[in-house]
PDB file of C-alpha atoms (C1' of nucleotides) in Angstrom:
ATOM      1  CA  MET M   1      90.427  96.107  87.058  1.00  0.00           C
ATOM      2  CA  PRO M   2      92.236  98.980  87.306  1.00  0.00           C
ATOM      3  CA  GLU M   3      95.469 100.634  87.964  1.00  0.00           C
ATOM      4  CA  LEU M   4      96.617 103.841  86.372  1.00  0.00           C
ATOM      5  CA  PRO M   5      97.174 102.447  82.832  1.00  0.00           C
ATOM      6  CA  GLU M   6      93.732 100.846  82.673  1.00  0.00           C
ATOM      7  CA  VAL M   7      91.991 103.999  83.932  1.00  0.00           C
ATOM      8  CA  GLU M   8      94.025 106.104  81.488  1.00  0.00           C
ATOM      9  CA  THR M   9      92.992 103.824  78.617  1.00  0.00           C
ATOM     10  CA  VAL M  10      89.343 104.180  79.599  1.00  0.00           C
ATOM     11  CA  ALA M  11      89.689 107.966  79.929  1.00  0.00           C
ATOM     12  CA  ARG M  12      91.189 108.253  76.446  1.00  0.00           C
ATOM     13  CA  GLN M  13      88.479 106.119  74.894  1.00  0.00           C
ATOM     14  CA  ILE M  14      85.657 108.004  76.591  1.00  0.00           C
ATOM     15  CA  ARG M  15      87.268 111.267  75.505  1.00  0.00           C
ATOM     16  CA  ARG M  16      87.468 110.060  71.929  1.00  0.00           C
ATOM     17  CA  GLY M  17      83.929 108.727  71.736  1.00  0.00           C
ATOM     18  CA  TYR M  18      81.864 110.999  73.961  1.00  0.00           C
ATOM     19  CA  LEU M  19      83.483 114.395  74.477  1.00  0.00           C
ATOM     20  CA  ASN M  20      81.104 117.328  73.839  1.00  0.00           C
ATOM     21  CA  ARG M  21      78.126 115.026  73.594  1.00  0.00           C
ATOM     22  CA  THR M  22      75.107 115.823  75.732  1.00  0.00           C
ATOM     23  CA  ILE M  23      73.700 113.232  78.109  1.00  0.00           C
ATOM     24  CA  ARG M  24      70.005 112.816  77.376  1.00  0.00           C
ATOM     25  CA  LYS M  25      69.156 110.459  80.200  1.00  0.00           C
ATOM     26  CA  VAL M  26      70.862 108.366  82.872  1.00  0.00           C
ATOM     27  CA  ASP M  27      69.536 105.041  84.153  1.00  0.00           C
ATOM     28  CA  ALA M  28      71.096 104.330  87.539  1.00  0.00           C
ATOM     29  CA  LYS M  29      70.335 101.212  89.553  1.00  0.00           C
ATOM     30  CA  PRO M  30      70.415 101.804  93.326  1.00  0.00           C
ATOM     31  CA  SER M  31      73.703 100.328  94.458  1.00  0.00           C
ATOM     32  CA  ILE M  32      76.275 100.547  97.216  1.00  0.00           C
ATOM     33  CA  ILE M  33      78.724 101.959  94.713  1.00  0.00           C
ATOM     34  CA  PHE M  34      77.016 105.381  94.930  1.00  0.00           C
ATOM     35  CA  GLN M  35      78.785 107.202  97.743  1.00  0.00           C
ATOM     36  CA  ASN M  36      77.615 110.748  98.360  1.00  0.00           C
ATOM     37  CA  VAL M  37      74.366 110.920  96.371  1.00  0.00           C
ATOM     38  CA  PRO M  38      71.733 108.226  95.803  1.00  0.00           C
ATOM     39  CA  ALA M  39      71.367 106.777  92.314  1.00  0.00           C
ATOM     40  CA  PRO M  40      68.198 108.711  91.356  1.00  0.00           C
ATOM     41  CA  GLU M  41      69.753 112.056  92.262  1.00  0.00           C
ATOM     42  CA  PHE M  42      72.932 111.152  90.382  1.00  0.00           C
ATOM     43  CA  ALA M  43      70.858 110.388  87.303  1.00  0.00           C
ATOM     44  CA  GLN M  44      68.733 113.495  87.581  1.00  0.00           C
ATOM     45  CA  ARG M  45      71.672 115.879  88.008  1.00  0.00           C
ATOM     46  CA  LEU M  46      73.522 114.642  84.914  1.00  0.00           C
ATOM     47  CA  ALA M  47      70.596 114.606  82.519  1.00  0.00           C
ATOM     48  CA  GLY M  48      70.770 117.296  79.852  1.00  0.00           C
ATOM     49  CA  LYS M  49      74.420 118.158  80.556  1.00  0.00           C
ATOM     50  CA  ARG M  50      77.244 118.218  78.045  1.00  0.00           C
ATOM     51  CA  LEU M  51      80.448 116.267  78.671  1.00  0.00           C
ATOM     52  CA  ARG M  52      83.123 118.955  78.646  1.00  0.00           C
ATOM     53  CA  THR M  53      86.236 117.155  79.877  1.00  0.00           C
ATOM     54  CA  VAL M  54      87.335 113.642  80.829  1.00  0.00           C
ATOM     55  CA  ASN M  55      90.166 113.522  83.343  1.00  0.00           C
ATOM     56  CA  ARG M  56      92.143 111.099  85.470  1.00  0.00           C
ATOM     57  CA  TYR M  57      94.101 111.439  88.697  1.00  0.00           C
ATOM     58  CA  GLY M  58      95.806 108.274  89.927  1.00  0.00           C
ATOM     59  CA  LYS M  59      93.112 105.602  89.699  1.00  0.00           C
ATOM     60  CA  PHE M  60      90.252 108.134  89.728  1.00  0.00           C
ATOM     61  CA  LEU M  61      88.348 109.080  86.588  1.00  0.00           C
ATOM     62  CA  TYR M  62      86.276 112.253  86.621  1.00  0.00           C
ATOM     63  CA  TRP M  63      84.180 114.114  84.116  1.00  0.00           C
ATOM     64  CA  GLU M  64      83.343 117.797  84.010  1.00  0.00           C
ATOM     65  CA  LEU M  65      79.856 118.761  82.897  1.00  0.00           C
ATOM     66  CA  GLU M  66      78.293 122.204  83.319  1.00  0.00           C
ATOM     67  CA  ASP M  67      77.921 122.171  87.081  1.00  0.00           C
ATOM     68  CA  ALA M  68      78.313 118.487  87.860  1.00  0.00           C
ATOM     69  CA  VAL M  69      81.459 116.423  88.272  1.00  0.00           C
ATOM     70  CA  PRO M  70      80.951 112.664  88.527  1.00  0.00           C
ATOM     71  CA  VAL M  71      83.998 110.879  89.955  1.00  0.00           C
ATOM     72  CA  PHE M  72      84.535 107.179  89.367  1.00  0.00           C
ATOM     73  CA  HIS M  73      86.811 104.712  91.124  1.00  0.00           C
ATOM     74  CA  LEU M  74      86.650 101.374  89.368  1.00  0.00           C
ATOM     75  CA  GLY M  75      87.537  99.192  92.354  1.00  0.00           C
ATOM     76  CA  MET M  76      88.567  95.699  91.286  1.00  0.00           C
ATOM     77  CA  SER M  77      86.093  95.014  88.523  1.00  0.00           C
ATOM     78  CA  GLY M  78      84.576  98.261  87.259  1.00  0.00           C
ATOM     79  CA  ILE M  79      84.528  98.726  83.480  1.00  0.00           C
ATOM     80  CA  PHE M  80      82.886 101.085  81.008  1.00  0.00           C
ATOM     81  CA  LEU M  81      81.335  99.615  77.860  1.00  0.00           C
ATOM     82  CA  LYS M  82      79.851 101.388  74.882  1.00  0.00           C
ATOM     83  CA  ASP M  83      77.897  98.316  73.853  1.00  0.00           C
ATOM     84  CA  ALA M  84      75.886  96.367  76.458  1.00  0.00           C
ATOM     85  CA  SER M  85      75.906  93.305  74.233  1.00  0.00           C
ATOM     86  CA  ARG M  86      79.657  93.024  74.929  1.00  0.00           C
ATOM     87  CA  SER M  87      78.926  92.615  78.662  1.00  0.00           C
ATOM     88  CA  LEU M  88      79.559  89.172  80.139  1.00  0.00           C
ATOM     89  CA  TYR M  89      77.569  90.162  83.249  1.00  0.00           C
ATOM     90  CA  PRO M  90      74.623  92.332  82.188  1.00  0.00           C
ATOM     91  CA  GLN M  91      73.043  91.812  85.610  1.00  0.00           C
ATOM     92  CA  HIS M  92      75.942  93.824  87.049  1.00  0.00           C
ATOM     93  CA  ILE M  93      75.447  96.899  84.880  1.00  0.00           C
ATOM     94  CA  HIS M  94      74.741  99.731  87.323  1.00  0.00           C
ATOM     95  CA  LEU M  95      74.610 102.713  85.013  1.00  0.00           C
ATOM     96  CA  ARG M  96      73.558 103.560  81.510  1.00  0.00           C
ATOM     97  CA  PHE M  97      74.312 106.966  80.049  1.00  0.00           C
ATOM     98  CA  GLN M  98      72.160 107.735  77.019  1.00  0.00           C
ATOM     99  CA  PHE M  99      73.829 110.415  74.958  1.00  0.00           C
ATOM    100  CA  GLU M 100      72.294 112.280  72.068  1.00  0.00           C
ATOM    101  CA  ASP M 101      72.149 110.445  68.727  1.00  0.00           C
ATOM    102  CA  GLY M 102      71.402 107.171  70.505  1.00  0.00           C
ATOM    103  CA  VAL M 103      74.972 106.660  71.704  1.00  0.00           C
ATOM    104  CA  ASN M 104      75.247 104.790  75.022  1.00  0.00           C
ATOM    105  CA  LEU M 105      77.858 104.249  77.709  1.00  0.00           C
ATOM    106  CA  TYR M 106      77.450 101.577  80.385  1.00  0.00           C
ATOM    107  CA  PHE M 107      79.177 101.094  83.726  1.00  0.00           C
ATOM    108  CA  GLN M 108      79.470  97.517  84.969  1.00  0.00           C
ATOM    109  CA  ASP M 109      80.971  96.389  88.279  1.00  0.00           C
ATOM    110  CA  VAL M 110      80.649  92.733  89.244  1.00  0.00           C
ATOM    111  CA  ARG M 111      82.260  92.928  92.667  1.00  0.00           C
ATOM    112  CA  LYS M 112      80.847  96.351  93.597  1.00  0.00           C
ATOM    113  CA  PHE M 113      84.120  97.603  95.039  1.00  0.00           C
ATOM    114  CA  GLY M 114      83.834 100.568  92.699  1.00  0.00           C
ATOM    115  CA  LYS M 115      82.798 103.959  94.025  1.00  0.00           C
ATOM    116  CA  ILE M 116      80.915 106.776  92.354  1.00  0.00           C
ATOM    117  CA  TYR M 117      80.738 110.326  93.713  1.00  0.00           C
ATOM    118  CA  LEU M 118      79.070 113.468  92.448  1.00  0.00           C
ATOM    119  CA  TYR M 119      80.481 116.930  93.140  1.00  0.00           C
ATOM    120  CA  ASP M 120      79.883 120.475  91.919  1.00  0.00           C
ATOM    121  CA  ARG M 121      83.512 120.990  90.979  1.00  0.00           C
ATOM    122  CA  PRO M 122      86.595 118.806  90.471  1.00  0.00           C
ATOM    123  CA  PRO M 123      87.962 117.522  93.779  1.00  0.00           C
ATOM    124  CA  ALA M 124      91.503 118.427  94.825  1.00  0.00           C
ATOM    125  CA  PHE M 125      92.560 114.814  95.490  1.00  0.00           C
ATOM    126  CA  ASP M 126      94.744 116.271  98.234  1.00  0.00           C
ATOM    127  CA  ASN M 127      94.669 113.025 100.202  1.00  0.00           C
ATOM    128  CA  LEU M 128      96.606 111.377  97.342  1.00  0.00           C
ATOM    129  CA  GLY M 129     100.280 111.513  96.457  1.00  0.00           C
ATOM    130  CA  PRO M 130     101.510 112.764  93.086  1.00  0.00           C
ATOM    131  CA  ASP M 131     100.392 111.099  89.874  1.00  0.00           C
ATOM    132  CA  PRO M 132     103.521 109.451  88.443  1.00  0.00           C
ATOM    133  CA  THR M 133     102.638 110.378  84.856  1.00  0.00           C
ATOM    134  CA  ASP M 134     102.422 114.076  85.761  1.00  0.00           C
ATOM    135  CA  GLU M 135     105.337 116.164  84.541  1.00  0.00           C
ATOM    136  CA  ASN M 136     105.640 117.642  88.029  1.00  0.00           C
ATOM    137  CA  PHE M 137     106.527 114.172  89.291  1.00  0.00           C
ATOM    138  CA  THR M 138     110.307 114.459  89.095  1.00  0.00           C
ATOM    139  CA  LEU M 139     113.174 112.401  90.389  1.00  0.00           C
ATOM    140  CA  ASN M 140     113.609 115.042  93.060  1.00  0.00           C
ATOM    141  CA  THR M 141     110.014 114.721  94.287  1.00  0.00           C
ATOM    142  CA  PHE M 142     110.380 110.967  94.263  1.00  0.00           C
ATOM    143  CA  ARG M 143     113.591 111.102  96.318  1.00  0.00           C
ATOM    144  CA  LYS M 144     111.938 113.373  98.854  1.00  0.00           C
ATOM    145  CA  LEU M 145     109.047 110.932  99.172  1.00  0.00           C
ATOM    146  CA  LEU M 146     111.416 108.061  99.853  1.00  0.00           C
ATOM    147  CA  ASN M 147     113.281 109.881 102.626  1.00  0.00           C
ATOM    148  CA  LEU M 148     112.235 109.257 106.205  1.00  0.00           C
ATOM    149  CA  LYS M 149     109.954 106.327 105.312  1.00  0.00           C
ATOM    150  CA  THR M 150     110.656 103.012 106.955  1.00  0.00           C
ATOM    151  CA  MET M 151     107.970 100.913 105.259  1.00  0.00           C
ATOM    152  CA  ASN M 152     108.973  98.328 102.665  1.00  0.00           C
ATOM    153  CA  VAL M 153     109.171  99.564  99.124  1.00  0.00           C
ATOM    154  CA  LYS M 154     106.288  97.536  97.708  1.00  0.00           C
ATOM    155  CA  THR M 155     103.906  98.797 100.385  1.00  0.00           C
ATOM    156  CA  PHE M 156     105.184 102.285  99.630  1.00  0.00           C
ATOM    157  CA  LEU M 157     104.516 102.001  95.893  1.00  0.00           C
ATOM    158  CA  MET M 158     100.964 100.760  96.464  1.00  0.00           C
ATOM    159  CA  ASP M 159     100.140 103.402  99.101  1.00  0.00           C
ATOM    160  CA  GLN M 160      98.004 105.965  97.264  1.00  0.00           C
ATOM    161  CA  LYS M 161      98.938 108.635  99.835  1.00  0.00           C
ATOM    162  CA  GLN M 162     102.549 108.338  98.658  1.00  0.00           C
ATOM    163  CA  ILE M 163     102.057 107.922  94.888  1.00  0.00           C
ATOM    164  CA  ALA M 164      98.654 107.747  93.200  1.00  0.00           C
ATOM    165  CA  GLY M 165      97.938 105.094  90.595  1.00  0.00           C
ATOM    166  CA  ILE M 166     100.216 102.120  91.182  1.00  0.00           C
ATOM    167  CA  GLY M 167      98.579  98.842  92.235  1.00  0.00           C
ATOM    168  CA  ASN M 168      99.675  95.261  92.630  1.00  0.00           C
ATOM    169  CA  ILE M 169     100.596  94.435  89.025  1.00  0.00           C
ATOM    170  CA  TYR M 170     102.701  97.483  88.299  1.00  0.00           C
ATOM    171  CA  ALA M 171     104.343  97.570  91.754  1.00  0.00           C
ATOM    172  CA  ASN M 172     105.614  94.039  91.086  1.00  0.00           C
ATOM    173  CA  GLU M 173     106.731  94.879  87.568  1.00  0.00           C
ATOM    174  CA  ALA M 174     108.465  98.161  88.459  1.00  0.00           C
ATOM    175  CA  LEU M 175     110.434  96.499  91.267  1.00  0.00           C
ATOM    176  CA  PHE M 176     111.517  93.711  88.940  1.00  0.00           C
ATOM    177  CA  ASP M 177     112.591  96.202  86.296  1.00  0.00           C
ATOM    178  CA  SER M 178     114.677  98.158  88.798  1.00  0.00           C
ATOM    179  CA  ARG M 179     116.074  94.988  90.454  1.00  0.00           C
ATOM    180  CA  ILE M 180     114.861  95.968  93.917  1.00  0.00           C
ATOM    181  CA  HIS M 181     113.518  93.388  96.364  1.00  0.00           C
ATOM    182  CA  PRO M 182     109.926  94.161  97.423  1.00  0.00           C
ATOM    183  CA  LEU M 183     110.765  93.918 101.129  1.00  0.00           C
ATOM    184  CA  ARG M 184     113.558  96.503 101.086  1.00  0.00           C
ATOM    185  CA  PRO M 185     112.897  99.370 103.539  1.00  0.00           C
ATOM    186  CA  VAL M 186     112.379 102.568 101.582  1.00  0.00           C
ATOM    187  CA  ASN M 187     114.935 104.573 103.554  1.00  0.00           C
ATOM    188  CA  GLU M 188     117.662 102.051 102.747  1.00  0.00           C
ATOM    189  CA  ILE M 189     117.291 102.457  98.985  1.00  0.00           C
ATOM    190  CA  ARG M 190     120.432 104.046  97.582  1.00  0.00           C
ATOM    191  CA  ALA M 191     120.400 107.092  95.315  1.00  0.00           C
ATOM    192  CA  GLY M 192     121.194 105.140  92.164  1.00  0.00           C
ATOM    193  CA  GLU M 193     118.497 102.579  92.923  1.00  0.00           C
ATOM    194  CA  ALA M 194     115.957 105.310  93.560  1.00  0.00           C
ATOM    195  CA  GLU M 195     116.708 106.787  90.167  1.00  0.00           C
ATOM    196  CA  HIS M 196     116.382 103.371  88.518  1.00  0.00           C
ATOM    197  CA  LEU M 197     113.042 102.765  90.271  1.00  0.00           C
ATOM    198  CA  PHE M 198     111.803 106.199  89.242  1.00  0.00           C
ATOM    199  CA  ARG M 199     112.592 105.472  85.598  1.00  0.00           C
ATOM    200  CA  SER M 200     111.123 101.972  85.818  1.00  0.00           C
ATOM    201  CA  ILE M 201     107.824 103.292  87.176  1.00  0.00           C
ATOM    202  CA  ARG M 202     107.488 105.753  84.303  1.00  0.00           C
ATOM    203  CA  LYS M 203     108.572 103.195  81.712  1.00  0.00           C
ATOM    204  CA  ILE M 204     106.317 100.367  82.942  1.00  0.00           C
ATOM    205  CA  LEU M 205     103.247 102.603  83.187  1.00  0.00           C
ATOM    206  CA  ALA M 206     103.854 104.191  79.773  1.00  0.00           C
ATOM    207  CA  ALA M 207     104.250 100.792  78.120  1.00  0.00           C
ATOM    208  CA  ALA M 208     101.073  99.502  79.766  1.00  0.00           C
ATOM    209  CA  ILE M 209      99.138 102.522  78.501  1.00  0.00           C
ATOM    210  CA  GLU M 210     100.511 101.874  74.998  1.00  0.00           C
ATOM    211  CA  ASN M 211      99.224  98.309  75.357  1.00  0.00           C
ATOM    212  CA  PHE M 212      95.709  99.407  76.442  1.00  0.00           C
ATOM    213  CA  GLY M 213      96.181  98.046  79.971  1.00  0.00           C
ATOM    214  CA  THR M 214      96.471  94.579  81.472  1.00  0.00           C
ATOM    215  CA  SER M 215      93.506  92.199  81.199  1.00  0.00           C
ATOM    216  CA  TYR M 216      94.188  89.649  83.860  1.00  0.00           C
ATOM    217  CA  THR M 217      90.546  88.923  84.668  1.00  0.00           C
ATOM    218  CA  ALA M 218      87.729  91.475  84.487  1.00  0.00           C
ATOM    219  CA  TYR M 219      89.281  94.435  82.732  1.00  0.00           C
ATOM    220  CA  ARG M 220      88.066  95.316  79.249  1.00  0.00           C
ATOM    221  CA  THR M 221      88.401  98.476  77.221  1.00  0.00           C
ATOM    222  CA  VAL M 222      85.370 100.634  76.433  1.00  0.00           C
ATOM    223  CA  GLU M 223      85.173  98.735  73.144  1.00  0.00           C
ATOM    224  CA  GLY M 224      84.837  95.485  75.115  1.00  0.00           C
ATOM    225  CA  GLU M 225      88.267  94.238  74.059  1.00  0.00           C
ATOM    226  CA  THR M 226      90.947  92.847  76.354  1.00  0.00           C
ATOM    227  CA  GLY M 227      94.077  94.927  76.867  1.00  0.00           C
ATOM    228  CA  GLU M 228      97.377  93.547  75.617  1.00  0.00           C
ATOM    229  CA  ASN M 229      99.804  94.283  78.416  1.00  0.00           C
ATOM    230  CA  GLN M 230      99.302  90.891  80.092  1.00  0.00           C
ATOM    231  CA  ASN M 231     101.455  89.497  77.270  1.00  0.00           C
ATOM    232  CA  PHE M 232     104.407  91.569  78.438  1.00  0.00           C
ATOM    233  CA  LEU M 233     104.411  91.027  82.211  1.00  0.00           C
ATOM    234  CA  LYS M 234     107.749  89.773  83.537  1.00  0.00           C
ATOM    235  CA  VAL M 235     106.900  88.581  87.070  1.00  0.00           C
ATOM    236  CA  TYR M 236     103.244  89.170  87.970  1.00  0.00           C
ATOM    237  CA  GLN M 237     101.428  85.802  88.195  1.00  0.00           C
ATOM    238  CA  ARG M 238     104.554  83.996  86.965  1.00  0.00           C
ATOM    239  CA  PHE M 239     105.350  82.027  90.106  1.00  0.00           C
ATOM    240  CA  GLY M 240     107.769  79.180  89.376  1.00  0.00           C
ATOM    241  CA  GLN M 241     108.451  80.309  85.828  1.00  0.00           C
ATOM    242  CA  PRO M 242     111.994  81.292  84.828  1.00  0.00           C
ATOM    243  CA  CYS M 243     113.077  84.881  85.395  1.00  0.00           C
ATOM    244  CA  PRO M 244     113.343  86.512  81.956  1.00  0.00           C
ATOM    245  CA  ARG M 245     116.714  87.970  82.997  1.00  0.00           C
ATOM    246  CA  CYS M 246     118.535  85.151  84.754  1.00  0.00           C
ATOM    247  CA  GLY M 247     116.366  82.033  84.503  1.00  0.00           C
ATOM    248  CA  THR M 248     115.861  81.579  88.264  1.00  0.00           C
ATOM    249  CA  ALA M 249     112.344  80.506  89.236  1.00  0.00           C
ATOM    250  CA  ILE M 250     110.126  83.473  90.144  1.00  0.00           C
ATOM    251  CA  GLU M 251     109.122  83.431  93.813  1.00  0.00           C
ATOM    252  CA  LYS M 252     105.826  84.392  95.394  1.00  0.00           C
ATOM    253  CA  ILE M 253     105.207  85.757  98.877  1.00  0.00           C
ATOM    254  CA  VAL M 254     102.174  87.367 100.488  1.00  0.00           C
ATOM    255  CA  LEU M 255     102.631  90.976 101.551  1.00  0.00           C
ATOM    256  CA  ASN M 256      99.736  92.976 103.011  1.00  0.00           C
ATOM    257  CA  SER M 257      97.486  90.117 101.887  1.00  0.00           C
ATOM    258  CA  ARG M 258      98.548  90.646  98.265  1.00  0.00           C
ATOM    259  CA  SER M 259     100.493  88.204  96.123  1.00  0.00           C
ATOM    260  CA  THR M 260     103.973  89.507  95.493  1.00  0.00           C
ATOM    261  CA  PHE M 261     106.233  88.140  92.743  1.00  0.00           C
ATOM    262  CA  PHE M 262     109.970  88.655  92.367  1.00  0.00           C
ATOM    263  CA  CYS M 263     113.206  87.089  91.211  1.00  0.00           C
ATOM    264  CA  PRO M 264     115.214  86.049  94.288  1.00  0.00           C
ATOM    265  CA  VAL M 265     118.497  86.473  92.405  1.00  0.00           C
ATOM    266  CA  CYS M 266     118.027  89.637  90.317  1.00  0.00           C
ATOM    267  CA  GLN M 267     116.168  91.600  92.969  1.00  0.00           C
ATOM    268  CA  VAL M 268     118.239  92.433  96.035  1.00  0.00           C
TER     269      VAL M 268
ATOM    270  C1'  DT O   1     101.153  97.763 110.902  1.00  0.00           C
ATOM    271  C1'  DC O   2      98.405  94.118 110.208  1.00  0.00           C
ATOM    272  C1'  DT O   3      93.738  91.640 109.509  1.00  0.00           C
ATOM    273  C1'  DG O   4      89.222  91.280 108.147  1.00  0.00           C
ATOM    274  C1'  DA O   5      85.412  93.140 105.731  1.00  0.00           C
ATOM    275  C1'  DC O   6      83.224  94.567 101.690  1.00  0.00           C
ATOM    276  C1'  DC O   7      81.320  91.580  96.895  1.00  0.00           C
ATOM    277  C1'  DT O   8      80.992  88.023  93.051  1.00  0.00           C
ATOM    278  C1'  DG O   9      82.789  84.551  89.961  1.00  0.00           C
ATOM    279  C1'  DC O  10      85.905  81.032  88.649  1.00  0.00           C
ATOM    280  C1'  DG O  11      89.023  77.204  88.692  1.00  0.00           C
ATOM    281  C1'  DA O  12      91.430  73.658  91.327  1.00  0.00           C
TER     282       DA O  12
ATOM    283  C1'  DT Y   1      84.346  73.815  99.237  1.00  0.00           C
ATOM    284  C1'  DC Y   2      88.259  76.679  99.273  1.00  0.00           C
ATOM    285  C1'  DG Y   3      91.322  80.090  97.716  1.00  0.00           C
ATOM    286  C1'  DC Y   4      92.115  83.733  94.903  1.00  0.00           C
ATOM    287  C1'  DA Y   5      91.387  88.044  91.955  1.00  0.00           C
ATOM    288  C1'  DG Y   6      94.289  95.283  88.815  1.00  0.00           C
ATOM    289  C1'  DG Y   7      91.343  98.017  95.820  1.00  0.00           C
ATOM    290  C1'  DT Y   8      90.405 100.448  99.907  1.00  0.00           C
ATOM    291  C1'  DC Y   9      88.769 101.001 104.690  1.00  0.00           C
ATOM    292  C1'  DA Y  10      87.908 100.593 109.634  1.00  0.00           C
ATOM    293  C1'  DG Y  11      89.259  98.825 113.711  1.00  0.00           C
ATOM    294  C1'  DA Y  12      92.249  95.969 116.751  1.00  0.00           C
TER     295       DA Y  12
END
DNA sequence: TCTGACCTGCGA
DNA sequence: TCGCAGGTCAGA
């Protein structure tokens, strides 16, 4: 699934439905998605613990329980579901959390690119750049990040070491909104353009969160519903369709093995 | 900095 | 059968 808006949607829904509940039991299928502890140990260490906080940094979701902090990265196809009967791929459910009062939460990941870690305390995420929804992420910080970089701007936006949370959909959309060509070298972006891009990133991500994320393929909310933001995308997956601003056909190129969509007239 | 590898499902 | 899909790594 999942870029920042999808993970944020999931975090909010888990917070709303599960916060302060105690996990009675965890069923964990052995799987390559478990990174630093095997599935049985993961299950054993969470049993009996109360869910105190649900947090997100970039594309990472993490929970705080008494002395255990599970960290989830949803990869390309990881989703949480409260009702297993809403799963289209029950054979790919890796985790079931049984909370008190018979409430369940399932983790499904068809492609198994997701990753699950277990720590004693919240990680620092110090290998990641700033989260663009954080209030400490200012235009000034953004400008400093852009300086001295020679990579193209789309690669920059998707590089989690630079900024944490933006993936292929929202990199395309933010560049369209700010009228910047995806291949522009970062250090050649002018001050006014940098400010426009900064505002576009915040605006695009906020709107996507409002719309419960983008369901292009696998992503579903915890309720099992599709998001709604796919109805508002301007360029992503719109190759050949008219640019909503100027009517020119949207172009598609491959950049770092990822499809990249832009308007060849509006974006310079 | 680029490419392939990791996985599975789907549609052309 | 092939190419492609909201991601990230290791290794050339």
